[in-house]
Coordinates of C-alpha atoms in Angstrom, one line a residue:
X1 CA -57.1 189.0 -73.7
X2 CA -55.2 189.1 -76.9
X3 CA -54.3 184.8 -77.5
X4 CA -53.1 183.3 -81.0
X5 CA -55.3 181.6 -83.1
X6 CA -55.6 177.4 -82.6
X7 CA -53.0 175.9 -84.9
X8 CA -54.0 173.7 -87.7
X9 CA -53.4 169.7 -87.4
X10 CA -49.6 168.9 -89.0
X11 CA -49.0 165.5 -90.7
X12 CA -46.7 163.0 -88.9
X13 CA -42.8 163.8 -88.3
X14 CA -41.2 161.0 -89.7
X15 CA -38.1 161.7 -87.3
X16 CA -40.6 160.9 -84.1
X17 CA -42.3 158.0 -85.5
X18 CA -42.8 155.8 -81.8
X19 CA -43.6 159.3 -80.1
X20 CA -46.5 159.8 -83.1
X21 CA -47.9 156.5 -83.0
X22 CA -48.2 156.3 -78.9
X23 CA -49.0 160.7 -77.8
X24 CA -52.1 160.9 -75.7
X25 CA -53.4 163.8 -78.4
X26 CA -54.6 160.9 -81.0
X27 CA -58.4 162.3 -82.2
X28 CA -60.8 160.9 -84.2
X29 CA -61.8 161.7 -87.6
X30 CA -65.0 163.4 -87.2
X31 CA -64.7 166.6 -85.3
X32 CA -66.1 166.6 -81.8
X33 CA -69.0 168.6 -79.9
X34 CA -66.9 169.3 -76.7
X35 CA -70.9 170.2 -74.9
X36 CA -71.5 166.9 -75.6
X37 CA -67.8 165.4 -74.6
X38 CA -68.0 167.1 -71.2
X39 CA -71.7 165.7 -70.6
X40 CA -70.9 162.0 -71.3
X41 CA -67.8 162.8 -69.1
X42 CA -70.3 163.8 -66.5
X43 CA -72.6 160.6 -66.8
X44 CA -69.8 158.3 -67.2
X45 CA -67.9 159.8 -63.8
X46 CA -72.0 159.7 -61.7
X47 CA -71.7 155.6 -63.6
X48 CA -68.2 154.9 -61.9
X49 CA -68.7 156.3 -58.8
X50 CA -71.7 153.9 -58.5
X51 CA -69.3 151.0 -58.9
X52 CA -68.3 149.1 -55.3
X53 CA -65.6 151.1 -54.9
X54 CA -66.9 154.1 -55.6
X55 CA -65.0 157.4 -57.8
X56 CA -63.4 160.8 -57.1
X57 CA -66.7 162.1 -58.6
X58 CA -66.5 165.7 -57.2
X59 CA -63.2 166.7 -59.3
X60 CA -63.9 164.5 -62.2
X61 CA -67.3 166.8 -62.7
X62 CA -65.6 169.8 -62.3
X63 CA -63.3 169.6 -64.7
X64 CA -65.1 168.0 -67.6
X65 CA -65.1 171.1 -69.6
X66 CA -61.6 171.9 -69.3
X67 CA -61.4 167.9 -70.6
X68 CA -63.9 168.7 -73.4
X69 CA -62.4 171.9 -74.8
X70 CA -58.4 170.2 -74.4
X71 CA -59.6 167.2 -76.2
X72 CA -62.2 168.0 -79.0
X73 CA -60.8 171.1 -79.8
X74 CA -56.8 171.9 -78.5
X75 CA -54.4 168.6 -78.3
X76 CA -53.3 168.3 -82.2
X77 CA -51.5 165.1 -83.1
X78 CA -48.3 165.0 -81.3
X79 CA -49.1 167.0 -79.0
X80 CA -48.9 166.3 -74.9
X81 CA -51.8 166.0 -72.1
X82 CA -50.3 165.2 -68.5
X83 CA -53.7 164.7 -65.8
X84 CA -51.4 166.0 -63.1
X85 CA -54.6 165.7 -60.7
X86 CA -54.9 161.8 -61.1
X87 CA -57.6 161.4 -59.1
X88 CA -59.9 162.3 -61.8
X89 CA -59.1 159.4 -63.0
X90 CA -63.0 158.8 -64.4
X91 CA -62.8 162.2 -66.3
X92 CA -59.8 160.6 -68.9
X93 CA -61.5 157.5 -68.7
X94 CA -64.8 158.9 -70.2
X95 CA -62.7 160.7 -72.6
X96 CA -60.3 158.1 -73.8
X97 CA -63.5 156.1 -74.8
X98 CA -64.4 158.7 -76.7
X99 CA -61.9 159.0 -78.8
X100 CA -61.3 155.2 -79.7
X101 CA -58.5 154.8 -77.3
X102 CA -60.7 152.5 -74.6
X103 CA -63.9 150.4 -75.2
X104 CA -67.1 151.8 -73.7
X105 CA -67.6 148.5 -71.7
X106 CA -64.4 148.6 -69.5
X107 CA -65.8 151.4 -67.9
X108 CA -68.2 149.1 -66.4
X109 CA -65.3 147.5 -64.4
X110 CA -63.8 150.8 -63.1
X111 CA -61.3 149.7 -60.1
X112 CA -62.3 146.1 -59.9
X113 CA -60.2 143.3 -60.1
X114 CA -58.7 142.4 -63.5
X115 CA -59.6 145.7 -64.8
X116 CA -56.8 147.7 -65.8
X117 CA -58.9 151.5 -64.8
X118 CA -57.0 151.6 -61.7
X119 CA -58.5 155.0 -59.5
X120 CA -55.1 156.9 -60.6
X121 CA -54.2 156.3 -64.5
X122 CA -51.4 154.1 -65.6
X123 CA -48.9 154.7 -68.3
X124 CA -50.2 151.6 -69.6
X125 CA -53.5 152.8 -71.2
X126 CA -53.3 153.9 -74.5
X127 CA -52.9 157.6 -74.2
X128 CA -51.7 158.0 -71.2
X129 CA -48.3 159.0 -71.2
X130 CA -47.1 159.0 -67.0
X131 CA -48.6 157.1 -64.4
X132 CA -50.0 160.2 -62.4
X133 CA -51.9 161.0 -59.1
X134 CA -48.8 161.5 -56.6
X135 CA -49.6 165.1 -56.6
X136 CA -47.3 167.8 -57.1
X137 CA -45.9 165.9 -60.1
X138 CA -47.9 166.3 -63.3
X139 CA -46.5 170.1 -64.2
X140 CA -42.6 169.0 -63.8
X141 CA -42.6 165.8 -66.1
X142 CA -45.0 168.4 -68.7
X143 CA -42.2 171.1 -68.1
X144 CA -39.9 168.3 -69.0
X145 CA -41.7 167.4 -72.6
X146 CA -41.8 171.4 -73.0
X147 CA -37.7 171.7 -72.6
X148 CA -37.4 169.3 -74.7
X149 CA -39.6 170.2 -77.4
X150 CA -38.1 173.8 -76.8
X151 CA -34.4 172.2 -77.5
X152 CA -35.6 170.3 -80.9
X153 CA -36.9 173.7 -81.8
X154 CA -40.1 171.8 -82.4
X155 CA -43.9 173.4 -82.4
X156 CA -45.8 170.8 -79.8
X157 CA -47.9 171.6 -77.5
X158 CA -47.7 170.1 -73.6
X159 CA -51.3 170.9 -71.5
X160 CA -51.6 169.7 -67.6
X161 CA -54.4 169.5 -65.4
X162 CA -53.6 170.4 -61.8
X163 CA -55.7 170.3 -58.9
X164 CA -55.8 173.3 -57.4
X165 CA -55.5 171.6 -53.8
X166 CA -52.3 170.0 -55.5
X167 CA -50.7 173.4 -55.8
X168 CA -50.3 173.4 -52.1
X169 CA -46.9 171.0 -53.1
X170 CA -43.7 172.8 -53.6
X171 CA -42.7 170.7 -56.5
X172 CA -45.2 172.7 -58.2
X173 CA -43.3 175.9 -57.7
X174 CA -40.3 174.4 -58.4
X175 CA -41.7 173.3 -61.9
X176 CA -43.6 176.7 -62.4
X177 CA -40.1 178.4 -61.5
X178 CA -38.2 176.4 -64.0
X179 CA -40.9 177.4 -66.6
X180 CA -40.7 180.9 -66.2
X181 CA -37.2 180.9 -66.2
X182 CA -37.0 179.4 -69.9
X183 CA -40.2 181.1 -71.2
X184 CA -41.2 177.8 -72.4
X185 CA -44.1 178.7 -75.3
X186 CA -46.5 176.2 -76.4
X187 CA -46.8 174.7 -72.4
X188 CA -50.3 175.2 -70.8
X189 CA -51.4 174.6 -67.2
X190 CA -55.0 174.7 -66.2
X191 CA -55.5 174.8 -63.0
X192 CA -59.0 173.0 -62.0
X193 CA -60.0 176.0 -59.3
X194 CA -63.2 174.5 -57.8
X195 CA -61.9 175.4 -53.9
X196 CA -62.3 172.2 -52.0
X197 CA -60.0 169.5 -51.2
X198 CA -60.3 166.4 -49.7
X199 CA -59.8 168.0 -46.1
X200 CA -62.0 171.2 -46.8
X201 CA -61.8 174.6 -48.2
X202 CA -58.4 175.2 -49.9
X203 CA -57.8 178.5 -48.6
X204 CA -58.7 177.0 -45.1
X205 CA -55.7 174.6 -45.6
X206 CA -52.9 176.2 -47.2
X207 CA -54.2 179.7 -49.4
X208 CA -53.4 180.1 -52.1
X209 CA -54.5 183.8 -53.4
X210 CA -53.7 185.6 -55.4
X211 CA -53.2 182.7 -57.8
X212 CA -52.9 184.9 -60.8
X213 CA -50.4 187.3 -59.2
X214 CA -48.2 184.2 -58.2
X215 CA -47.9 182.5 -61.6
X216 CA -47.3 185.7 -63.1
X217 CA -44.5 186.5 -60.4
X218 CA -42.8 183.4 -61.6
X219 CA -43.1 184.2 -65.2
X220 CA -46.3 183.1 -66.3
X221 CA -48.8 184.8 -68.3
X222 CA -51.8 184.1 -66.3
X223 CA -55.5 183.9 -67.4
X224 CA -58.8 183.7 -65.4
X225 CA -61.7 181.9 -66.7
X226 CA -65.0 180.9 -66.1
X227 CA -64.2 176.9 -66.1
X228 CA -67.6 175.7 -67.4
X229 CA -67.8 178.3 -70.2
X230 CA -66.6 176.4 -73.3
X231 CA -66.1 179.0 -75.6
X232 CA -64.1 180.8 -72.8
X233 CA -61.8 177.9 -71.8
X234 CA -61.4 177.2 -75.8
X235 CA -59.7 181.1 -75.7
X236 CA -57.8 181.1 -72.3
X237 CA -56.3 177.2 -73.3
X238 CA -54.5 179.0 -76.4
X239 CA -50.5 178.3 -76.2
X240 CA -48.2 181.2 -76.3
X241 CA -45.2 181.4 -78.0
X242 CA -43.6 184.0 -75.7
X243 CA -43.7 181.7 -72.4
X244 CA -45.8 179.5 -69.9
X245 CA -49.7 180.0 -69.8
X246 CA -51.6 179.1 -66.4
X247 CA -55.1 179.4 -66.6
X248 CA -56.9 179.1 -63.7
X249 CA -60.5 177.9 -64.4
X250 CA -62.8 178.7 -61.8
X251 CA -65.3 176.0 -61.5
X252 CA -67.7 174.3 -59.2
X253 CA -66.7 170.8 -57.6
X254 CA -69.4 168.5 -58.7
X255 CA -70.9 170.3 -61.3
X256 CA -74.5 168.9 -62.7
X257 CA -75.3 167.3 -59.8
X258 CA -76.9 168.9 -57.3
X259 CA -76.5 167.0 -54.5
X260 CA -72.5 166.8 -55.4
X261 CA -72.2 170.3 -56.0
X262 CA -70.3 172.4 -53.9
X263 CA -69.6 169.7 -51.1
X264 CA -66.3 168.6 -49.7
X265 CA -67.9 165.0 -49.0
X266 CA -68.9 164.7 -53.3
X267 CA -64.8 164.3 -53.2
X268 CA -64.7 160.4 -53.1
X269 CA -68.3 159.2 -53.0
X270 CA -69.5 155.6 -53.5
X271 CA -73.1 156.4 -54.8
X272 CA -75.9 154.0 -54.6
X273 CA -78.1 152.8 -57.3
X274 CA -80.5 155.7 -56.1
X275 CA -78.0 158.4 -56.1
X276 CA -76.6 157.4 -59.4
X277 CA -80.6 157.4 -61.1
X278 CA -80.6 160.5 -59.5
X279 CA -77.3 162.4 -60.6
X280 CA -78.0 160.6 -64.6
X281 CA -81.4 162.9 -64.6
X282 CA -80.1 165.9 -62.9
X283 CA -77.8 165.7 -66.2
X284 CA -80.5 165.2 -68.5
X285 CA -79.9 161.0 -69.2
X286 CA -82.2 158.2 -68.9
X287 CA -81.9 156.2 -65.4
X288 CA -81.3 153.2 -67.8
X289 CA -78.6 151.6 -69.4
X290 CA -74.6 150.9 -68.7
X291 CA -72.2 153.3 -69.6
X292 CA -72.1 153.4 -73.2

């Protein structure tokens, strides 16, 4: 799969000063390990769904490395990330703290009242660009940011996150239509393809096969990956300048913990202080301490 190589970081455009200072793509000045950016994603997702209201746990695990690779190594400054599958909510959380955008500790209060980490995102956090979560929404307003980076003849790059439940909305297909249609280059979807949805199976519900063939039938180049192979996902997530990339990632819904893994009911989970000991050593961290 022939991909262009990962553009360099550019310096500030002094013409977009507000959209600079407030993109979701702000990284920290010392480079990243993504292996270790999905693992803390992981630990911090098995923390929140120990809280008393509990976490969509099960889609936060299985896409921390498609988090890990978009964040350590993709989104330049400028650039656009839209977590069209909301719900994985704790997954951005884990990450925003680890670039400096969130402090560890208000992780702690995940969902509770006075804390601002509702369970979908809100364009309030720093970072966050949309308010997402209604599903079926997250690859229109990033088509949106691509047409009109396309008509300033700019070079930023918009990624999404979908569900692969949420693809079962037509105002996907509407978006992924629109795409095709204007070749939009430097606009990525990855499509978190772990096969269970709140209500089972995803090809029980609605199928959705042959993903590939359909993204490509609306003018997508599309690219199949294995979604918990970073150095994979850091080659299928390159932009293209000739038009709209969908990368389906195939991953496993609760990944790292075992008792998560796999299982329509690690969707929403509220975990309890034994389950949570548990899932922390399944991932390889002490039982003790908070989430920092």
């Amino acid at each position: 799969m022939a991909v262009p190589t990962t553009s360099p970081p550019r310096p500030p455009d002094p013409a977009h000063p507000a959209v600079e200072a407030d993109h979701s793509a702000a990284v920290p000045t010392t480079p990243l390990d993504p292996a270790q950016m999905a693992r803390r994603i992981r630990e911090d997702a098995v923390r929140m769904a120990g809280g008393p209201e509990g976490a969509h746990v099960g889609g936060s695990l299985s896409c921390a490395d498609l988090m890990a690779v978009l964040h350590a190594q993709l989104l330049r400054p400028g650039d656009s990330f839209v977590l069209s599958k909301g719900h994985a909510a704790p997954a951005l959380y884990s990450v925003l703290v680890q670039l400096g955008r969130l402090p560890a500790e208000e992780l702690d209060g995940y969902t509770r009242p006075g804390s601002r980490l509702f369970g979908h995102p809100s364009h309030d956090l720093p970072g966050v660009e949309f308010a997402t979560g209604s599903l079926g929404h997250g690859l229109g307003l990033s088509v949106g940011l691509a047409i009109a980076e396309q008509l300033r003849g700019g070079d930023r790059h918009v990624y999404t996150v979908l569900g692969d439940g949420e693809l079962q909305e037509g105002s996907v297909w509407e978006a992924a239509l629109l795409a095709g249609h204007r070749k939009l280059p430097g606009l990525v979807a990855a499509v978190d393809r772990n096969g269970l949805q709140i209500t089972g199976g995803t090809e029980g519900c609605v199928g959705l096969e042959p993903l590939d063939a359909k993204f490509a039938a609306f003018g997508w180049e599309a690219r199949i990956v294995d979604g918990h192979d970073l150095s994979a996902l850091h080659e299928a997530l390159q932009p293209s300048p000739a038009g709209p990339v969908a990368v389906i990632a195939r991953t496993v819904k609760g990944r790292g913990v075992p008792f998560l893994e796999g299982r329509v009911a690690g969707h929403y989970a509220k975990l309890k202080p034994d389950l949570v000991r548990r899932g922390l050593a399944a991932l390889g961290q002490p039982v003790a301490g908070g989430t920092s």
